[in-house]
């Protein structure tokens, strides 16, 4: 177990290109944005993209390099009350892993054009996974503390 | 940038208790399983759970400690063809981060009872996030290479 834990180190597999240079530039809901962004996968990982163009939607996991990892609570915008970070999508959390779901618009070699990113420009890409409606879509999910479907 | 990359190390925030001692014990689709599992959050992170009982569904990110991080392609069961790992949900991938979506059944202090986990018993918990139907549900998503909604 000790060996497993000590090896929990991530490797950069690419970089995310967006027009968002500062946190305050990021749209409040990436899903509603019409901004195309680009995910660049480093050449040494390009062969892991085989058939990715067959996926309409992807999970994108990236590193939140500006996060405060010591924060245990957050006050989401437009709510103001304090919630535990695990009950919010705050970037400040013990393991600063961001999760976006994007719509894939096109693939050119090791570059993906996507809709729905809310990453800072230059964010480090960690993983891509296909989104499957059959296992990942839960339209009945609710978050009682929020009014408008955003955490 | 070099400093950011060198610091991409994860900390264990809890442990996942399931009846699955071996890979072959894990149900093919966690979503369809009626097995209750338990997520134990370590006491030092328990305050980050505040209000989590208000969420019906959660993203659970955990570490795939048996993964082969050098694999770039996978042959999913019941498909057999080779796909890039980023177009599959194979546990073998450069950054072995698993993503489950679970239905929260109950919270007792720092322990969550959930449906839908497909983790090995003892897996290391990395993050929890609330699932929001408004931003995370894409019932129209398709994966062309698969026949039955599973990647």
mmCIF file of C-alpha atoms in Angstrom:
data_model
loop_
_atom_site.group_PDB
_atom_site.id
_atom_site.type_symbol
_atom_site.label_atom_id
_atom_site.label_comp_id
_atom_site.label_asym_id
_atom_site.label_seq_id
_atom_site.Cartn_x
_atom_site.Cartn_y
_atom_site.Cartn_z
ATOM 1 C CA UNK A 1 0.000 0.000 0.000
ATOM 2 C CA UNK A 2 2.773 2.446 0.891
ATOM 3 C CA UNK A 3 4.390 1.787 -2.460
ATOM 4 C CA UNK A 4 1.125 2.329 -4.300
ATOM 5 C CA UNK A 5 0.520 5.642 -2.590
ATOM 6 C CA UNK A 6 4.025 6.913 -3.176
ATOM 7 C CA UNK A 7 3.596 6.227 -6.884
ATOM 8 C CA UNK A 8 0.463 8.315 -7.353
ATOM 9 C CA UNK A 9 2.221 10.787 -9.579
ATOM 10 C CA UNK A 10 0.642 12.005 -12.790
ATOM 11 C CA UNK A 11 2.340 12.552 -16.118
ATOM 12 C CA UNK A 12 1.375 15.338 -18.536
ATOM 13 C CA UNK A 13 -0.133 13.814 -21.696
ATOM 14 C CA UNK A 14 -0.926 17.071 -23.468
ATOM 15 C CA UNK A 15 -1.909 20.702 -23.133
ATOM 16 C CA UNK A 16 -5.221 22.495 -23.488
ATOM 17 C CA UNK A 17 -5.476 25.630 -25.604
ATOM 18 C CA UNK A 18 -8.296 28.041 -24.759
ATOM 19 C CA UNK A 19 -8.837 31.811 -24.996
ATOM 20 C CA UNK A 20 -9.055 31.981 -21.193
ATOM 21 C CA UNK A 21 -5.869 33.534 -19.813
ATOM 22 C CA UNK A 22 -7.297 34.356 -16.382
ATOM 23 C CA UNK A 23 -9.771 32.653 -14.082
ATOM 24 C CA UNK A 24 -12.236 35.502 -14.539
ATOM 25 C CA UNK A 25 -12.226 34.922 -18.329
ATOM 26 C CA UNK A 26 -13.654 31.405 -17.971
ATOM 27 C CA UNK A 27 -17.366 31.115 -18.827
ATOM 28 C CA UNK A 28 -19.580 30.255 -15.872
ATOM 29 C CA UNK A 29 -20.951 27.212 -17.667
ATOM 30 C CA UNK A 30 -18.623 25.716 -20.259
ATOM 31 C CA UNK A 31 -21.547 23.649 -21.546
ATOM 32 C CA UNK A 32 -23.371 26.751 -22.753
ATOM 33 C CA UNK A 33 -20.329 28.279 -24.465
ATOM 34 C CA UNK A 34 -19.949 28.238 -28.255
ATOM 35 C CA UNK A 35 -16.175 28.749 -27.962
ATOM 36 C CA UNK A 36 -14.097 26.142 -29.795
ATOM 37 C CA UNK A 37 -11.015 25.051 -27.870
ATOM 38 C CA UNK A 38 -8.148 22.729 -28.762
ATOM 39 C CA UNK A 39 -6.763 19.764 -26.891
ATOM 40 C CA UNK A 40 -3.205 18.946 -27.980
ATOM 41 C CA UNK A 41 -2.079 15.424 -27.121
ATOM 42 C CA UNK A 42 1.698 15.022 -27.001
ATOM 43 C CA UNK A 43 3.055 12.912 -29.904
ATOM 44 C CA UNK A 44 4.187 10.065 -27.645
ATOM 45 C CA UNK A 45 0.541 9.494 -26.646
ATOM 46 C CA UNK A 46 -1.042 10.052 -30.075
ATOM 47 C CA UNK A 47 -1.532 6.328 -30.741
ATOM 48 C CA UNK A 48 -3.856 6.197 -27.701
ATOM 49 C CA UNK A 49 -6.272 8.404 -29.714
ATOM 50 C CA UNK A 50 -7.111 5.640 -32.235
ATOM 51 C CA UNK A 51 -10.892 5.713 -32.934
ATOM 52 C CA UNK A 52 -11.519 8.717 -30.681
ATOM 53 C CA UNK A 53 -13.247 10.412 -33.638
ATOM 54 C CA UNK A 54 -16.024 7.832 -33.163
ATOM 55 C CA UNK A 55 -16.972 9.460 -29.847
ATOM 56 C CA UNK A 56 -19.344 12.431 -29.854
ATOM 57 C CA UNK A 57 -18.571 13.450 -26.250
ATOM 58 C CA UNK A 58 -15.501 13.031 -24.041
ATOM 59 C CA UNK A 59 -14.565 13.353 -20.398
ATOM 60 C CA UNK A 60 -11.475 15.548 -20.118
ATOM 61 C CA UNK A 61 -9.458 15.357 -16.897
ATOM 62 C CA UNK A 62 -6.882 18.087 -16.390
ATOM 63 C CA UNK A 63 -4.786 19.590 -13.618
ATOM 64 C CA UNK A 64 -5.938 22.710 -11.763
ATOM 65 C CA UNK A 65 -2.501 24.201 -11.261
ATOM 66 C CA UNK A 66 -3.746 27.316 -9.427
ATOM 67 C CA UNK A 67 -5.802 25.369 -6.890
ATOM 68 C CA UNK A 68 -5.471 25.801 -3.137
ATOM 69 C CA UNK A 69 -5.239 22.167 -2.018
ATOM 70 C CA UNK A 70 -5.719 23.047 1.655
ATOM 71 C CA UNK A 71 -9.293 24.331 1.251
ATOM 72 C CA UNK A 72 -12.030 22.041 2.613
ATOM 73 C CA UNK A 73 -15.010 24.339 1.981
ATOM 74 C CA UNK A 74 -16.097 26.646 -0.824
ATOM 75 C CA UNK A 75 -18.628 29.422 -1.326
ATOM 76 C CA UNK A 76 -19.833 28.956 -4.904
ATOM 77 C CA UNK A 77 -20.649 32.085 -6.915
ATOM 78 C CA UNK A 78 -24.333 32.964 -7.067
ATOM 79 C CA UNK A 79 -24.930 30.945 -3.913
ATOM 80 C CA UNK A 80 -22.649 32.387 -1.265
ATOM 81 C CA UNK A 81 -23.261 29.724 1.367
ATOM 82 C CA UNK A 82 -20.427 27.493 2.498
ATOM 83 C CA UNK A 83 -20.377 23.880 1.309
ATOM 84 C CA UNK A 84 -17.786 21.135 1.578
ATOM 85 C CA UNK A 85 -15.585 21.094 -1.524
ATOM 86 C CA UNK A 86 -16.702 17.520 -2.328
ATOM 87 C CA UNK A 87 -20.281 18.857 -2.626
ATOM 88 C CA UNK A 88 -19.126 21.537 -5.102
ATOM 89 C CA UNK A 89 -17.161 21.802 -8.331
ATOM 90 C CA UNK A 90 -14.743 24.305 -6.805
ATOM 91 C CA UNK A 91 -11.212 24.110 -8.266
ATOM 92 C CA UNK A 92 -9.857 24.273 -4.706
ATOM 93 C CA UNK A 93 -9.760 20.686 -3.397
ATOM 94 C CA UNK A 94 -7.193 18.225 -1.996
ATOM 95 C CA UNK A 95 -6.539 16.649 -5.401
ATOM 96 C CA UNK A 96 -7.001 19.410 -7.967
ATOM 97 C CA UNK A 97 -8.425 17.262 -10.766
ATOM 98 C CA UNK A 98 -10.803 19.049 -13.125
ATOM 99 C CA UNK A 99 -13.472 17.153 -15.032
ATOM 100 C CA UNK A 100 -15.091 18.633 -18.147
ATOM 101 C CA UNK A 101 -17.431 16.948 -20.579
ATOM 102 C CA UNK A 102 -16.867 18.223 -24.099
ATOM 103 C CA UNK A 103 -18.463 17.771 -27.482
ATOM 104 C CA UNK A 104 -15.911 16.596 -30.034
ATOM 105 C CA UNK A 105 -16.026 18.701 -33.199
ATOM 106 C CA UNK A 106 -13.034 17.343 -35.073
ATOM 107 C CA UNK A 107 -9.719 15.514 -34.893
ATOM 108 C CA UNK A 108 -6.567 16.476 -36.806
ATOM 109 C CA UNK A 109 -3.747 14.039 -35.958
ATOM 110 C CA UNK A 110 -2.998 14.692 -32.277
ATOM 111 C CA UNK A 111 -5.256 17.742 -31.935
ATOM 112 C CA UNK A 112 -8.925 17.666 -30.924
ATOM 113 C CA UNK A 113 -11.313 20.585 -31.480
ATOM 114 C CA UNK A 114 -13.947 20.621 -28.768
ATOM 115 C CA UNK A 115 -16.867 22.597 -27.392
ATOM 116 C CA UNK A 116 -17.530 22.937 -23.672
ATOM 117 C CA UNK A 117 -14.073 23.423 -22.091
ATOM 118 C CA UNK A 118 -13.687 25.730 -19.129
ATOM 119 C CA UNK A 119 -9.922 25.305 -18.648
ATOM 120 C CA UNK A 120 -7.338 28.039 -18.354
ATOM 121 C CA UNK A 121 -5.124 28.313 -21.420
ATOM 122 C CA UNK A 122 -2.102 26.039 -21.007
ATOM 123 C CA UNK A 123 -3.742 23.621 -18.593
ATOM 124 C CA UNK A 124 -2.071 20.228 -18.414
ATOM 125 C CA UNK A 125 -4.079 17.341 -19.855
ATOM 126 C CA UNK A 126 -4.193 14.130 -17.774
ATOM 127 C CA UNK A 127 -6.775 11.826 -19.352
ATOM 128 C CA UNK A 128 -9.515 11.463 -21.971
ATOM 129 C CA UNK A 129 -12.380 8.979 -21.749
ATOM 130 C CA UNK A 130 -15.382 8.391 -24.007
ATOM 131 C CA UNK A 131 -18.740 9.524 -22.594
ATOM 132 C CA UNK A 132 -21.390 6.843 -22.935
ATOM 133 C CA UNK A 133 -25.029 7.880 -22.616
ATOM 134 C CA UNK A 134 -25.867 4.385 -21.392
ATOM 135 C CA UNK A 135 -23.564 4.548 -18.383
ATOM 136 C CA UNK A 136 -22.912 8.260 -17.800
ATOM 137 C CA UNK A 137 -26.181 10.131 -18.384
ATOM 138 C CA UNK A 138 -28.346 10.638 -15.278
ATOM 139 C CA UNK A 139 -30.965 13.251 -16.204
ATOM 140 C CA UNK A 140 -32.736 12.679 -12.880
ATOM 141 C CA UNK A 141 -29.732 13.714 -10.750
ATOM 142 C CA UNK A 142 -30.357 16.538 -8.273
ATOM 143 C CA UNK A 143 -28.240 18.775 -6.050
ATOM 144 C CA UNK A 144 -30.607 20.130 -3.428
ATOM 145 C CA UNK A 145 -28.510 23.106 -2.389
ATOM 146 C CA UNK A 146 -28.385 24.611 -5.850
ATOM 147 C CA UNK A 147 -31.198 26.344 -7.675
ATOM 148 C CA UNK A 148 -30.007 26.361 -11.260
ATOM 149 C CA UNK A 149 -28.238 23.093 -11.974
ATOM 150 C CA UNK A 150 -24.730 24.357 -11.307
ATOM 151 C CA UNK A 151 -22.440 23.354 -8.457
ATOM 152 C CA UNK B 1 5.723 24.968 -15.794
ATOM 153 C CA UNK B 2 8.440 22.520 -14.706
ATOM 154 C CA UNK B 3 7.521 23.173 -11.103
ATOM 155 C CA UNK B 4 3.829 22.630 -11.794
ATOM 156 C CA UNK B 5 4.468 19.311 -13.487
ATOM 157 C CA UNK B 6 6.777 18.038 -10.787
ATOM 158 C CA UNK B 7 4.058 18.716 -8.222
ATOM 159 C CA UNK B 8 1.350 16.611 -9.888
ATOM 160 C CA UNK B 9 1.270 14.154 -7.042
ATOM 161 C CA UNK B 10 -1.993 12.916 -5.589
ATOM 162 C CA UNK B 11 -2.846 12.358 -1.958
ATOM 163 C CA UNK B 12 -5.138 9.572 -0.711
ATOM 164 C CA UNK B 13 -8.330 11.085 0.717
ATOM 165 C CA UNK B 14 -10.055 7.827 1.574
ATOM 166 C CA UNK B 15 -10.562 4.200 0.691
ATOM 167 C CA UNK B 16 -13.323 2.354 -1.168
ATOM 168 C CA UNK B 17 -14.858 -0.791 0.296
ATOM 169 C CA UNK B 18 -16.453 -3.200 -2.180
ATOM 170 C CA UNK B 19 -16.982 -6.981 -2.338
ATOM 171 C CA UNK B 20 -14.693 -7.146 -5.385
ATOM 172 C CA UNK B 21 -11.355 -8.674 -4.386
ATOM 173 C CA UNK B 22 -10.236 -9.490 -7.935
ATOM 174 C CA UNK B 23 -10.671 -7.802 -11.297
ATOM 175 C CA UNK B 24 -12.831 -10.668 -12.515
ATOM 176 C CA UNK B 25 -15.267 -10.097 -9.619
ATOM 177 C CA UNK B 26 -16.152 -6.591 -10.822
ATOM 178 C CA UNK B 27 -19.540 -6.334 -12.554
ATOM 179 C CA UNK B 28 -19.353 -5.491 -16.242
ATOM 180 C CA UNK B 29 -21.569 -2.447 -15.777
ATOM 181 C CA UNK B 30 -21.468 -0.929 -12.288
ATOM 182 C CA UNK B 31 -24.543 1.100 -13.201
ATOM 183 C CA UNK B 32 -26.695 -2.015 -13.438
ATOM 184 C CA UNK B 33 -25.464 -3.519 -10.157
ATOM 185 C CA UNK B 34 -27.615 -3.481 -7.012
ATOM 186 C CA UNK B 35 -24.540 -3.977 -4.807
ATOM 187 C CA UNK B 36 -24.145 -1.365 -2.062
ATOM 188 C CA UNK B 37 -20.546 -0.244 -1.556
ATOM 189 C CA UNK B 38 -18.961 2.089 0.976
ATOM 190 C CA UNK B 39 -16.715 5.067 0.441
ATOM 191 C CA UNK B 40 -14.704 5.921 3.558
ATOM 192 C CA UNK B 41 -13.299 9.445 3.616
ATOM 193 C CA UNK B 42 -10.349 9.882 5.966
ATOM 194 C CA UNK B 43 -11.201 11.985 9.065
ATOM 195 C CA UNK B 44 -8.905 14.845 8.054
ATOM 196 C CA UNK B 45 -11.037 15.397 4.928
ATOM 197 C CA UNK B 46 -14.459 14.810 6.520
ATOM 198 C CA UNK B 47 -15.288 18.530 6.711
ATOM 199 C CA UNK B 48 -15.102 18.647 2.897
ATOM 200 C CA UNK B 49 -18.217 16.430 2.863
ATOM 201 C CA UNK B 50 -20.518 19.164 4.254
ATOM 202 C CA UNK B 51 -23.859 19.069 2.350
ATOM 203 C CA UNK B 52 -22.867 16.071 0.242
ATOM 204 C CA UNK B 53 -26.073 14.347 1.380
ATOM 205 C CA UNK B 54 -27.903 16.908 -0.769
ATOM 206 C CA UNK B 55 -26.478 15.295 -3.928
ATOM 207 C CA UNK B 56 -28.274 12.305 -5.445
ATOM 208 C CA UNK B 57 -25.350 11.302 -7.690
ATOM 209 C CA UNK B 58 -21.581 11.753 -7.402
ATOM 210 C CA UNK B 59 -18.517 11.446 -9.579
ATOM 211 C CA UNK B 60 -15.959 9.273 -7.800
ATOM 212 C CA UNK B 61 -12.347 9.485 -8.952
ATOM 213 C CA UNK B 62 -10.029 6.775 -7.676
ATOM 214 C CA UNK B 63 -6.626 5.293 -8.422
ATOM 215 C CA UNK B 64 -6.280 2.166 -10.592
ATOM 216 C CA UNK B 65 -3.323 0.700 -8.740
ATOM 217 C CA UNK B 66 -3.075 -2.420 -10.949
ATOM 218 C CA UNK B 67 -3.011 -0.476 -14.215
ATOM 219 C CA UNK B 68 -0.353 -0.892 -16.866
ATOM 220 C CA UNK B 69 0.535 2.740 -17.584
ATOM 221 C CA UNK B 70 2.537 1.878 -20.681
ATOM 222 C CA UNK B 71 -0.442 0.544 -22.676
ATOM 223 C CA UNK B 72 -1.667 2.815 -25.499
ATOM 224 C CA UNK B 73 -4.338 0.517 -26.932
ATOM 225 C CA UNK B 74 -6.961 -1.806 -25.496
ATOM 226 C CA UNK B 75 -9.204 -4.607 -26.737
ATOM 227 C CA UNK B 76 -12.450 -4.162 -24.784
ATOM 228 C CA UNK B 77 -14.323 -7.320 -23.775
ATOM 229 C CA UNK B 78 -17.246 -8.227 -26.041
ATOM 230 C CA UNK B 79 -15.678 -6.163 -28.832
ATOM 231 C CA UNK B 80 -12.194 -7.582 -29.368
ATOM 232 C CA UNK B 81 -10.999 -4.921 -31.788
ATOM 233 C CA UNK B 82 -8.121 -2.678 -30.834
ATOM 234 C CA UNK B 83 -8.876 0.923 -29.893
ATOM 235 C CA UNK B 84 -6.737 3.692 -28.434
ATOM 236 C CA UNK B 85 -7.068 3.742 -24.638
ATOM 237 C CA UNK B 86 -8.461 7.303 -24.759
ATOM 238 C CA UNK B 87 -11.377 5.944 -26.832
ATOM 239 C CA UNK B 88 -12.072 3.259 -24.188
ATOM 240 C CA UNK B 89 -12.655 2.993 -20.449
ATOM 241 C CA UNK B 90 -9.795 0.527 -20.062
ATOM 242 C CA UNK B 91 -8.046 0.737 -16.663
ATOM 243 C CA UNK B 92 -4.715 0.587 -18.495
ATOM 244 C CA UNK B 93 -3.821 4.181 -19.443
ATOM 245 C CA UNK B 94 -0.977 6.655 -18.880
ATOM 246 C CA UNK B 95 -2.673 8.237 -15.853
ATOM 247 C CA UNK B 96 -4.678 5.460 -14.186
ATOM 248 C CA UNK B 97 -7.582 7.603 -12.969
ATOM 249 C CA UNK B 98 -10.911 5.794 -12.700
ATOM 250 C CA UNK B 99 -14.190 7.664 -12.969
ATOM 251 C CA UNK B 100 -17.418 6.173 -11.622
ATOM 252 C CA UNK B 101 -20.796 7.838 -11.281
ATOM 253 C CA UNK B 102 -22.643 6.545 -8.222
ATOM 254 C CA UNK B 103 -26.052 6.988 -6.664
ATOM 255 C CA UNK B 104 -25.748 8.171 -3.078
ATOM 256 C CA UNK B 105 -27.861 6.053 -0.727
ATOM 257 C CA UNK B 106 -26.790 7.400 2.643
ATOM 258 C CA UNK B 107 -24.149 9.295 4.622
ATOM 259 C CA UNK B 108 -22.990 8.365 8.129
ATOM 260 C CA UNK B 109 -20.303 10.806 9.282
ATOM 261 C CA UNK B 110 -17.338 10.162 6.958
ATOM 262 C CA UNK B 111 -18.831 7.085 5.256
ATOM 263 C CA UNK B 112 -20.979 7.147 2.116
ATOM 264 C CA UNK B 113 -23.132 4.221 0.997
ATOM 265 C CA UNK B 114 -23.396 4.158 -2.773
ATOM 266 C CA UNK B 115 -24.722 2.163 -5.704
ATOM 267 C CA UNK B 116 -22.846 1.846 -8.973
ATOM 268 C CA UNK B 117 -19.179 1.386 -7.953
ATOM 269 C CA UNK B 118 -16.950 -0.901 -9.960
ATOM 270 C CA UNK B 119 -13.771 -0.476 -7.905
ATOM 271 C CA UNK B 120 -11.583 -3.190 -6.454
ATOM 272 C CA UNK B 121 -11.878 -3.450 -2.674
ATOM 273 C CA UNK B 122 -9.320 -1.155 -1.040
ATOM 274 C CA UNK B 123 -9.020 1.257 -3.961
ATOM 275 C CA UNK B 124 -7.656 4.645 -3.021
ATOM 276 C CA UNK B 125 -10.131 7.533 -3.232
ATOM 277 C CA UNK B 126 -8.898 10.737 -4.886
ATOM 278 C CA UNK B 127 -11.902 13.031 -5.366
ATOM 279 C CA UNK B 128 -15.678 13.358 -5.120
ATOM 280 C CA UNK B 129 -17.750 15.830 -7.149
ATOM 281 C CA UNK B 130 -21.510 16.382 -7.363
ATOM 282 C CA UNK B 131 -23.141 15.231 -10.602
ATOM 283 C CA UNK B 132 -25.403 17.889 -12.063
ATOM 284 C CA UNK B 133 -27.980 16.830 -14.654
ATOM 285 C CA UNK B 134 -27.846 20.326 -16.148
ATOM 286 C CA UNK B 135 -24.143 20.199 -16.951
ATOM 287 C CA UNK B 136 -23.248 16.492 -16.960
ATOM 288 C CA UNK B 137 -26.112 14.588 -18.619
ATOM 289 C CA UNK B 138 -25.771 14.062 -22.388
ATOM 290 C CA UNK B 139 -28.341 11.435 -23.368
ATOM 291 C CA UNK B 140 -27.561 12.014 -27.047
ATOM 292 C CA UNK B 141 -23.865 10.995 -26.730
ATOM 293 C CA UNK B 142 -22.729 8.187 -29.031
ATOM 294 C CA UNK B 143 -19.663 5.962 -29.351
ATOM 295 C CA UNK B 144 -19.762 4.621 -32.884
ATOM 296 C CA UNK B 145 -17.446 1.650 -32.325
ATOM 297 C CA UNK B 146 -19.608 0.140 -29.611
ATOM 298 C CA UNK B 147 -22.916 -1.617 -30.003
ATOM 299 C CA UNK B 148 -24.320 -1.674 -26.502
ATOM 300 C CA UNK B 149 -23.459 1.606 -24.784
ATOM 301 C CA UNK B 150 -20.324 0.348 -23.084
ATOM 302 C CA UNK B 151 -16.747 1.402 -23.767
#
